[in-house]
Amino acid sequence: MGSHDGQALEIATESVDGMSRLAGWVAHEINNPLAGMQNAFTLVQGLIPTDHPHHKYVAAIERELARVAAFTLRLQQTYRYTDGRTTAMSLARFIADAIHALDPLHAARNVTMQVDIQPSASGQMVSGLLLRAAIRHLVQHAIEGAPPGDVIRIAVWSDANHLWVSVPKYELPEIASRRATAGPPGLALQLAQRFTMVLGGITDTADDGTDTAVLRIGFPLPLDTKDTA
C-alpha cells in the first residue's frame, strides 16, 4: 500500500471512528431525557381516566416513546464499530460479531441469518475497523431489502487474490415500510462500497449458481489489518 493509499486509509479510519463515537453520543443524549419522559409518563398515564375524550393518545404516546427508544438502540448498534478489541480473530467470529451488532434490525425485519464460510476462507484471521464496517453494512443492506420472514444467506470464501463476502441482492422496499431501518435508503450499501474501496477491494453483482443475484465485496489478500479498531 503506497503512501497515498496509506493516508486515505488513515483518514477513512478516523472518519469511521468519529462516526462511531458520534452515534454513541447521540444515542446517549437521546436516551437520558427519553428515560425521564418514559418514567414521568408512566406516573401520569394512570391519572387519565379511560372515559376521557383524549385517552386514545395514551397508547399513541407509548408507541412513539417505544419507537424512539428502538431507533436509538439501532443507531448505536449499527454505527458503533469500536468495542475495544484490537487483536485479530477468526473469520467466523468476525462475521458473527458483525451480524450480532445488527440483532435489533434483523429481529425487527423478522429475517433469519445463515452464514456459510467455505473451507478456502475458514483459516483467515482478521481484524480492522474498516473491514468490520464494510461487512456490517453489506449485511445491513441485505436485511433492509429482504422480505419479512426471509432467510439471508451470507457466503464467505477466498480465491488467490481476494476474500469474498456475498449476500442476496434485494431491491429496497418502499420507505413507508422501512421503519425498522437505521439509515436512509441506500446508505448502508454506499458505506460498504466506500470502505471496501479504501481497503483496495471491489464490489460487484454476480450470481450464486442458482440464478439468484448476489451483492459481493472482495478484500485483497493478504488482508491489511492496520486499520484496527
Short mmCIF file of C-alpha atoms in Angstrom, two decimals, residues 12 19 23 47 73 118 125 155 158 172-173 177 209 218 222:
data_model
loop_
_atom_site.label_atom_id
_atom_site.label_comp_id
_atom_site.label_asym_id
_atom_site.label_seq_id
_atom_site.Cartn_x
_atom_site.Cartn_y
_atom_site.Cartn_z
CA ALA A 12 -11.17 6.86 6.39
CA MET A 19 -18.96 8.35 13.16
CA ALA A 23 -23.59 7.61 17.04
CA LEU A 47 -54.31 9.64 36.17
CA LEU A 73 -30.69 1.35 20.04
CA GLN A 118 -16.12 -22.09 2.75
CA MET A 125 -7.55 -14.36 10.91
CA ALA A 155 -21.44 -16.67 1.85
CA SER A 158 -11.47 -16.81 -0.84
CA LEU A 172 -35.10 -1.83 -1.11
CA PRO A 173 -38.79 -1.77 -0.12
CA SER A 177 -42.44 0.17 5.21
CA GLY A 209 -25.16 -20.63 -9.45
CA GLY A 218 -13.83 -8.69 -2.23
CA PRO A 222 -3.28 -10.83 2.35
#
